[in-house]
Amino acid sequence: QKEVEQNSGPLSVPEGAIASLNCTYSDRGSQSFFWYRQYSGKSPELIMSIYSNGDKEDGRFTAQLNKASQYVSLLIRDSQPSDSATYLCAVRARTYKYIFGTGTRLKVLA
Amino acid sequence: DAGVIQSPRHEVTEMGQEVTLRCKPISGHNSLFWYRQTMMRGLELLIYFNNNVPIDDSGMPEDRFSAKMPNASFSTLKIQPSEPRDSAVYFCASNSDGLTEAFFGQGTRLTVV
């Protein structure tokens, strides 16, 4: 089992729709969870962090964490073509390493 | 703040040559990470330093790879000898102690021919 798993996609959604991205992790002791966005040829940039169970909202983005189920998700409301990118889920494990999933490619269709 | 600075941005080298990648973390950050990214394997953690000390190098693929952090503001990743399968984008990231996010440099695109 991979430490952090994501569906590679591509996930295609029409402009204005909600995009839902999911991630599971294996280390129950993980404490910090992150969503990074990576455009082609660029470095990953942080868009959301979440540390406790529940939802965290920031503009059009909502991160959801369920530690019992070892599940993290990212919702993007009112998706825009500029949101088209690869979204990387990252977990900071008990060993303080940041472990990344392989990413989900999102395509927002105009 | 200039962010994490990596050099070179692009490197093309011949198989068998030594390659050295460089990283300057954000000032005040005491954790530094080297990652390798390929289409097939995604973003893989190679090595992690804390306070200039290598803490976990379990991701370093082979003895051909080595990394050093002689001081808080500089780290190198060396590949000797390089092979075509080492072609990838290599990222350096840093953060301060705690649970917050890691900040990435712009990466070095390595091509070994």
PDB file of C-alpha atoms in Angstrom:
ATOM      1  CA  GLN A   1       0.000   0.000   0.000  1.00  0.00           C
ATOM      2  CA  LYS A   2       1.314   3.414  -0.942  1.00  0.00           C
ATOM      3  CA  GLU A   3       1.703   5.892   1.878  1.00  0.00           C
ATOM      4  CA  VAL A   4      -0.438   8.516   0.125  1.00  0.00           C
ATOM      5  CA  GLU A   5      -2.814   7.541  -2.659  1.00  0.00           C
ATOM      6  CA  GLN A   6      -4.655   9.644  -5.180  1.00  0.00           C
ATOM      7  CA  ASN A   7      -6.548   8.914  -8.355  1.00  0.00           C
ATOM      8  CA  SER A   8      -4.317  10.088 -11.205  1.00  0.00           C
ATOM      9  CA  GLY A   9      -7.224  11.293 -13.340  1.00  0.00           C
ATOM     10  CA  PRO A  10      -7.643  13.223 -15.470  1.00  0.00           C
ATOM     11  CA  LEU A  11     -10.710  14.594 -13.758  1.00  0.00           C
ATOM     12  CA  SER A  12     -12.666  16.709 -16.196  1.00  0.00           C
ATOM     13  CA  VAL A  13     -15.309  19.154 -15.004  1.00  0.00           C
ATOM     14  CA  PRO A  14     -17.160  21.927 -16.824  1.00  0.00           C
ATOM     15  CA  GLU A  15     -16.460  25.535 -15.948  1.00  0.00           C
ATOM     16  CA  GLY A  16     -18.487  26.640 -12.933  1.00  0.00           C
ATOM     17  CA  ALA A  17     -18.899  23.130 -11.540  1.00  0.00           C
ATOM     18  CA  ILE A  18     -17.502  21.691  -8.308  1.00  0.00           C
ATOM     19  CA  ALA A  19     -14.335  19.632  -8.606  1.00  0.00           C
ATOM     20  CA  SER A  20     -13.814  16.997  -5.920  1.00  0.00           C
ATOM     21  CA  LEU A  21     -10.340  15.575  -5.329  1.00  0.00           C
ATOM     22  CA  ASN A  22      -9.638  12.753  -2.913  1.00  0.00           C
ATOM     23  CA  CYS A  23      -6.656  11.323  -1.065  1.00  0.00           C
ATOM     24  CA  THR A  24      -6.068   8.505   1.425  1.00  0.00           C
ATOM     25  CA  TYR A  25      -3.038   7.955   3.625  1.00  0.00           C
ATOM     26  CA  SER A  26      -1.677   5.006   5.558  1.00  0.00           C
ATOM     27  CA  ASP A  27       0.077   6.458   8.634  1.00  0.00           C
ATOM     28  CA  ARG A  28      -2.522   6.960  11.379  1.00  0.00           C
ATOM     29  CA  GLY A  29      -0.075   9.133  13.299  1.00  0.00           C
ATOM     30  CA  SER A  30       0.066  11.782  10.566  1.00  0.00           C
ATOM     31  CA  GLN A  31      -0.676  15.234  11.869  1.00  0.00           C
ATOM     32  CA  SER A  32      -0.584  17.699   8.990  1.00  0.00           C
ATOM     33  CA  PHE A  33      -2.228  17.530   5.610  1.00  0.00           C
ATOM     34  CA  PHE A  34      -1.731  19.712   2.574  1.00  0.00           C
ATOM     35  CA  TRP A  35      -2.984  20.291  -0.921  1.00  0.00           C
ATOM     36  CA  TYR A  36      -0.528  21.656  -3.454  1.00  0.00           C
ATOM     37  CA  ARG A  37      -1.256  22.783  -6.982  1.00  0.00           C
ATOM     38  CA  GLN A  38       1.305  22.235  -9.708  1.00  0.00           C
ATOM     39  CA  TYR A  39       1.088  23.744 -13.161  1.00  0.00           C
ATOM     40  CA  SER A  40       2.993  22.038 -15.955  1.00  0.00           C
ATOM     41  CA  GLY A  41       6.681  22.876 -15.761  1.00  0.00           C
ATOM     42  CA  LYS A  42       6.320  24.685 -12.445  1.00  0.00           C
ATOM     43  CA  SER A  43       6.983  23.814  -8.818  1.00  0.00           C
ATOM     44  CA  PRO A  44       4.258  22.782  -6.355  1.00  0.00           C
ATOM     45  CA  GLU A  45       2.574  25.653  -4.543  1.00  0.00           C
ATOM     46  CA  LEU A  46       0.498  25.328  -1.383  1.00  0.00           C
ATOM     47  CA  ILE A  47      -3.193  26.069  -1.667  1.00  0.00           C
ATOM     48  CA  MET A  48      -4.611  24.535   1.531  1.00  0.00           C
ATOM     49  CA  SER A  49      -3.438  23.067   4.803  1.00  0.00           C
ATOM     50  CA  ILE A  50      -5.585  21.263   7.378  1.00  0.00           C
ATOM     51  CA  TYR A  51      -4.661  19.881  10.761  1.00  0.00           C
ATOM     52  CA  SER A  52      -7.878  18.785  12.503  1.00  0.00           C
ATOM     53  CA  ASN A  53     -10.954  16.818  11.567  1.00  0.00           C
ATOM     54  CA  GLY A  54     -13.663  18.664   9.696  1.00  0.00           C
ATOM     55  CA  ASP A  55     -13.793  21.273   6.982  1.00  0.00           C
ATOM     56  CA  LYS A  56     -11.604  24.266   6.305  1.00  0.00           C
ATOM     57  CA  GLU A  57     -12.694  26.845   3.769  1.00  0.00           C
ATOM     58  CA  ASP A  58     -10.598  29.422   1.929  1.00  0.00           C
ATOM     59  CA  GLY A  59     -12.338  31.231  -0.881  1.00  0.00           C
ATOM     60  CA  ARG A  60     -13.412  28.725  -3.519  1.00  0.00           C
ATOM     61  CA  PHE A  61     -11.439  25.936  -1.846  1.00  0.00           C
ATOM     62  CA  THR A  62     -12.588  23.633   0.957  1.00  0.00           C
ATOM     63  CA  ALA A  63     -10.384  20.985   2.497  1.00  0.00           C
ATOM     64  CA  GLN A  64     -11.950  18.128   4.419  1.00  0.00           C
ATOM     65  CA  LEU A  65     -10.170  15.800   6.836  1.00  0.00           C
ATOM     66  CA  ASN A  66     -11.396  12.568   8.381  1.00  0.00           C
ATOM     67  CA  LYS A  67      -8.625  11.018  10.464  1.00  0.00           C
ATOM     68  CA  ALA A  68     -10.694   7.966  11.421  1.00  0.00           C
ATOM     69  CA  SER A  69     -11.056   7.086   7.759  1.00  0.00           C
ATOM     70  CA  GLN A  70      -7.567   8.382   6.881  1.00  0.00           C
ATOM     71  CA  TYR A  71      -9.087  10.504   4.165  1.00  0.00           C
ATOM     72  CA  VAL A  72      -8.470  14.024   2.911  1.00  0.00           C
ATOM     73  CA  SER A  73     -10.373  15.798   0.178  1.00  0.00           C
ATOM     74  CA  LEU A  74     -10.335  19.098  -1.667  1.00  0.00           C
ATOM     75  CA  LEU A  75     -13.388  20.744  -3.159  1.00  0.00           C
ATOM     76  CA  ILE A  76     -13.033  23.521  -5.705  1.00  0.00           C
ATOM     77  CA  ARG A  77     -16.223  25.475  -6.203  1.00  0.00           C
ATOM     78  CA  ASP A  78     -17.000  27.472  -9.348  1.00  0.00           C
ATOM     79  CA  SER A  79     -14.114  25.800 -11.169  1.00  0.00           C
ATOM     80  CA  GLN A  80     -12.271  27.982 -13.665  1.00  0.00           C
ATOM     81  CA  PRO A  81     -10.067  27.012 -16.621  1.00  0.00           C
ATOM     82  CA  SER A  82      -7.158  28.506 -14.667  1.00  0.00           C
ATOM     83  CA  ASP A  83      -7.695  25.766 -12.052  1.00  0.00           C
ATOM     84  CA  SER A  84      -6.546  23.191 -14.599  1.00  0.00           C
ATOM     85  CA  ALA A  85      -3.432  21.703 -13.033  1.00  0.00           C
ATOM     86  CA  THR A  86      -2.193  18.697 -11.108  1.00  0.00           C
ATOM     87  CA  TYR A  87      -3.240  18.651  -7.462  1.00  0.00           C
ATOM     88  CA  LEU A  88      -0.893  16.942  -5.038  1.00  0.00           C
ATOM     89  CA  CYS A  89      -1.972  15.668  -1.652  1.00  0.00           C
ATOM     90  CA  ALA A  90       0.808  15.739   0.953  1.00  0.00           C
ATOM     91  CA  VAL A  91       0.966  14.305   4.453  1.00  0.00           C
ATOM     92  CA  ARG A  92       3.473  15.175   7.127  1.00  0.00           C
ATOM     93  CA  ALA A  93       4.070  11.894   8.884  1.00  0.00           C
ATOM     94  CA  ARG A  94       5.208  11.266  12.445  1.00  0.00           C
ATOM     95  CA  THR A  95       8.742  11.098  11.092  1.00  0.00           C
ATOM     96  CA  TYR A  96       8.320  14.734   9.933  1.00  0.00           C
ATOM     97  CA  LYS A  97       8.779  13.748   6.298  1.00  0.00           C
ATOM     98  CA  TYR A  98       6.412  15.188   3.716  1.00  0.00           C
ATOM     99  CA  ILE A  99       5.007  12.337   1.668  1.00  0.00           C
ATOM    100  CA  PHE A 100       3.235  13.192  -1.571  1.00  0.00           C
ATOM    101  CA  GLY A 101       0.669  11.371  -3.610  1.00  0.00           C
ATOM    102  CA  THR A 102       1.239  11.040  -7.334  1.00  0.00           C
ATOM    103  CA  GLY A 103      -1.286  13.788  -8.009  1.00  0.00           C
ATOM    104  CA  THR A 104      -4.649  14.152  -9.727  1.00  0.00           C
ATOM    105  CA  ARG A 105      -4.747  15.987 -13.027  1.00  0.00           C
ATOM    106  CA  LEU A 106      -7.739  18.338 -13.189  1.00  0.00           C
ATOM    107  CA  LYS A 107      -9.099  19.722 -16.443  1.00  0.00           C
ATOM    108  CA  VAL A 108     -11.710  22.464 -16.308  1.00  0.00           C
ATOM    109  CA  LEU A 109     -13.507  22.702 -19.618  1.00  0.00           C
ATOM    110  CA  ALA A 110     -14.543  26.165 -20.794  1.00  0.00           C
TER     111      ALA A 110
ATOM    112  CA  ASP B   1      12.129  36.845   0.896  1.00  0.00           C
ATOM    113  CA  ALA B   2      13.671  35.207  -2.174  1.00  0.00           C
ATOM    114  CA  GLY B   3      12.235  31.795  -1.458  1.00  0.00           C
ATOM    115  CA  VAL B   4      14.073  28.535  -1.969  1.00  0.00           C
ATOM    116  CA  ILE B   5      16.728  28.982  -4.636  1.00  0.00           C
ATOM    117  CA  GLN B   6      17.966  26.122  -6.767  1.00  0.00           C
ATOM    118  CA  SER B   7      20.683  26.015  -9.389  1.00  0.00           C
ATOM    119  CA  PRO B   8      21.077  25.271 -12.152  1.00  0.00           C
ATOM    120  CA  ARG B   9      17.544  25.426 -13.574  1.00  0.00           C
ATOM    121  CA  HIS B  10      18.453  23.078 -16.387  1.00  0.00           C
ATOM    122  CA  GLU B  11      21.308  20.613 -16.708  1.00  0.00           C
ATOM    123  CA  VAL B  12      22.131  18.404 -19.657  1.00  0.00           C
ATOM    124  CA  THR B  13      24.985  15.988 -19.168  1.00  0.00           C
ATOM    125  CA  GLU B  14      26.406  12.853 -20.661  1.00  0.00           C
ATOM    126  CA  MET B  15      26.074   9.482 -19.053  1.00  0.00           C
ATOM    127  CA  GLY B  16      28.895   8.818 -16.625  1.00  0.00           C
ATOM    128  CA  GLN B  17      29.475  12.461 -15.740  1.00  0.00           C
ATOM    129  CA  GLU B  18      29.156  13.895 -12.249  1.00  0.00           C
ATOM    130  CA  VAL B  19      26.221  16.205 -11.622  1.00  0.00           C
ATOM    131  CA  THR B  20      25.855  18.580  -8.685  1.00  0.00           C
ATOM    132  CA  LEU B  21      22.576  20.284  -7.865  1.00  0.00           C
ATOM    133  CA  ARG B  22      22.472  23.165  -5.417  1.00  0.00           C
ATOM    134  CA  CYS B  23      19.901  24.548  -3.033  1.00  0.00           C
ATOM    135  CA  LYS B  24      19.638  27.561  -0.756  1.00  0.00           C
ATOM    136  CA  PRO B  25      16.726  27.208   1.680  1.00  0.00           C
ATOM    137  CA  ILE B  26      14.647  30.057   3.004  1.00  0.00           C
ATOM    138  CA  SER B  27      16.509  31.918   5.732  1.00  0.00           C
ATOM    139  CA  GLY B  28      15.486  30.685   9.164  1.00  0.00           C
ATOM    140  CA  HIS B  29      14.187  27.350   7.942  1.00  0.00           C
ATOM    141  CA  ASN B  30      15.904  24.414   9.576  1.00  0.00           C
ATOM    142  CA  SER B  31      14.465  21.498   7.611  1.00  0.00           C
ATOM    143  CA  LEU B  32      15.437  20.771   4.025  1.00  0.00           C
ATOM    144  CA  PHE B  33      14.115  18.143   1.654  1.00  0.00           C
ATOM    145  CA  TRP B  34      15.313  16.870  -1.730  1.00  0.00           C
ATOM    146  CA  TYR B  35      12.663  15.399  -4.029  1.00  0.00           C
ATOM    147  CA  ARG B  36      12.767  13.844  -7.470  1.00  0.00           C
ATOM    148  CA  GLN B  37       9.753  14.059  -9.780  1.00  0.00           C
ATOM    149  CA  THR B  38       9.034  11.876 -12.787  1.00  0.00           C
ATOM    150  CA  MET B  39       5.841  11.144 -14.666  1.00  0.00           C
ATOM    151  CA  MET B  40       5.921   7.508 -13.646  1.00  0.00           C
ATOM    152  CA  ARG B  41       6.738   7.831  -9.952  1.00  0.00           C
ATOM    153  CA  GLY B  42       5.529  11.296  -9.022  1.00  0.00           C
ATOM    154  CA  LEU B  43       7.282  13.289  -6.308  1.00  0.00           C
ATOM    155  CA  GLU B  44       9.649  11.062  -4.367  1.00  0.00           C
ATOM    156  CA  LEU B  45      11.453  12.133  -1.211  1.00  0.00           C
ATOM    157  CA  LEU B  46      15.166  11.411  -1.530  1.00  0.00           C
ATOM    158  CA  ILE B  47      16.606  12.802   1.701  1.00  0.00           C
ATOM    159  CA  TYR B  48      15.594  15.003   4.602  1.00  0.00           C
ATOM    160  CA  PHE B  49      17.884  17.217   6.714  1.00  0.00           C
ATOM    161  CA  ASN B  50      17.068  18.807  10.052  1.00  0.00           C
ATOM    162  CA  ASN B  51      19.467  21.380  11.510  1.00  0.00           C
ATOM    163  CA  ASN B  52      21.974  20.409   8.782  1.00  0.00           C
ATOM    164  CA  VAL B  53      21.947  16.740   9.842  1.00  0.00           C
ATOM    165  CA  PRO B  54      20.664  14.036   7.484  1.00  0.00           C
ATOM    166  CA  ILE B  55      17.726  12.443   9.280  1.00  0.00           C
ATOM    167  CA  ASP B  56      16.343  10.082   6.662  1.00  0.00           C
ATOM    168  CA  ASP B  57      18.072   9.096   3.424  1.00  0.00           C
ATOM    169  CA  SER B  58      16.014   5.984   2.800  1.00  0.00           C
ATOM    170  CA  GLY B  59      14.758   7.455  -0.466  1.00  0.00           C
ATOM    171  CA  MET B  60      18.200   7.842  -1.999  1.00  0.00           C
ATOM    172  CA  PRO B  61      18.045   5.324  -4.840  1.00  0.00           C
ATOM    173  CA  GLU B  62      21.651   4.177  -4.995  1.00  0.00           C
ATOM    174  CA  ASP B  63      25.131   4.860  -3.767  1.00  0.00           C
ATOM    175  CA  ARG B  64      25.597   7.020  -6.848  1.00  0.00           C
ATOM    176  CA  PHE B  65      23.499   9.631  -5.056  1.00  0.00           C
ATOM    177  CA  SER B  66      24.846  11.669  -2.172  1.00  0.00           C
ATOM    178  CA  ALA B  67      23.704  14.826  -0.406  1.00  0.00           C
ATOM    179  CA  LYS B  68      25.352  17.256   1.953  1.00  0.00           C
ATOM    180  CA  MET B  69      24.320  20.251   3.984  1.00  0.00           C
ATOM    181  CA  PRO B  70      27.494  21.934   5.230  1.00  0.00           C
ATOM    182  CA  ASN B  71      25.604  24.874   6.754  1.00  0.00           C
ATOM    183  CA  ALA B  72      22.098  26.186   7.272  1.00  0.00           C
ATOM    184  CA  SER B  73      22.027  28.068   3.988  1.00  0.00           C
ATOM    185  CA  PHE B  74      23.335  25.549   1.471  1.00  0.00           C
ATOM    186  CA  SER B  75      22.809  21.970   0.358  1.00  0.00           C
ATOM    187  CA  THR B  76      24.000  19.886  -2.566  1.00  0.00           C
ATOM    188  CA  LEU B  77      22.759  16.735  -4.230  1.00  0.00           C
ATOM    189  CA  LYS B  78      25.394  14.918  -6.221  1.00  0.00           C
ATOM    190  CA  ILE B  79      25.010  12.095  -8.722  1.00  0.00           C
ATOM    191  CA  GLN B  80      28.196  10.264  -9.701  1.00  0.00           C
ATOM    192  CA  PRO B  81      28.192   8.665 -12.218  1.00  0.00           C
ATOM    193  CA  SER B  82      24.968   9.855 -13.802  1.00  0.00           C
ATOM    194  CA  GLU B  83      22.752   7.554 -15.881  1.00  0.00           C
ATOM    195  CA  PRO B  84      19.911   8.266 -18.332  1.00  0.00           C
ATOM    196  CA  ARG B  85      17.355   6.950 -15.819  1.00  0.00           C
ATOM    197  CA  ASP B  86      18.336   9.765 -13.478  1.00  0.00           C
ATOM    198  CA  SER B  87      16.658  12.221 -15.851  1.00  0.00           C
ATOM    199  CA  ALA B  88      13.955  13.975 -13.854  1.00  0.00           C
ATOM    200  CA  VAL B  89      13.095  17.258 -12.176  1.00  0.00           C
ATOM    201  CA  TYR B  90      14.800  17.601  -8.808  1.00  0.00           C
ATOM    202  CA  PHE B  91      13.162  19.853  -6.238  1.00  0.00           C
ATOM    203  CA  CYS B  92      14.499  21.224  -3.016  1.00  0.00           C
ATOM    204  CA  ALA B  93      12.052  22.299  -0.303  1.00  0.00           C
ATOM    205  CA  SER B  94      12.435  23.810   3.143  1.00  0.00           C
ATOM    206  CA  ASN B  95      10.378  24.632   6.200  1.00  0.00           C
ATOM    207  CA  SER B  96      10.703  25.596   9.833  1.00  0.00           C
ATOM    208  CA  ASP B  97      10.191  23.129  12.640  1.00  0.00           C
ATOM    209  CA  GLY B  98       6.618  22.246  13.338  1.00  0.00           C
ATOM    210  CA  LEU B  99       3.718  21.101  11.299  1.00  0.00           C
ATOM    211  CA  THR B 100       3.530  23.779   8.640  1.00  0.00           C
ATOM    212  CA  GLU B 101       3.960  23.428   4.932  1.00  0.00           C
ATOM    213  CA  ALA B 102       7.125  22.941   2.922  1.00  0.00           C
ATOM    214  CA  PHE B 103       8.138  25.601   0.399  1.00  0.00           C
ATOM    215  CA  PHE B 104       9.558  24.488  -2.916  1.00  0.00           C
ATOM    216  CA  GLY B 105      12.276  25.858  -5.124  1.00  0.00           C
ATOM    217  CA  GLN B 106      11.807  26.155  -8.880  1.00  0.00           C
ATOM    218  CA  GLY B 107      13.486  22.818  -9.509  1.00  0.00           C
ATOM    219  CA  THR B 108      16.356  21.598 -11.645  1.00  0.00           C
ATOM    220  CA  ARG B 109      15.475  19.728 -14.810  1.00  0.00           C
ATOM    221  CA  LEU B 110      18.192  17.131 -15.316  1.00  0.00           C
ATOM    222  CA  THR B 111      18.652  15.353 -18.618  1.00  0.00           C
ATOM    223  CA  VAL B 112      21.284  12.637 -18.880  1.00  0.00           C
ATOM    224  CA  VAL B 113      22.002  11.566 -22.467  1.00  0.00           C
TER     225      VAL B 113
END
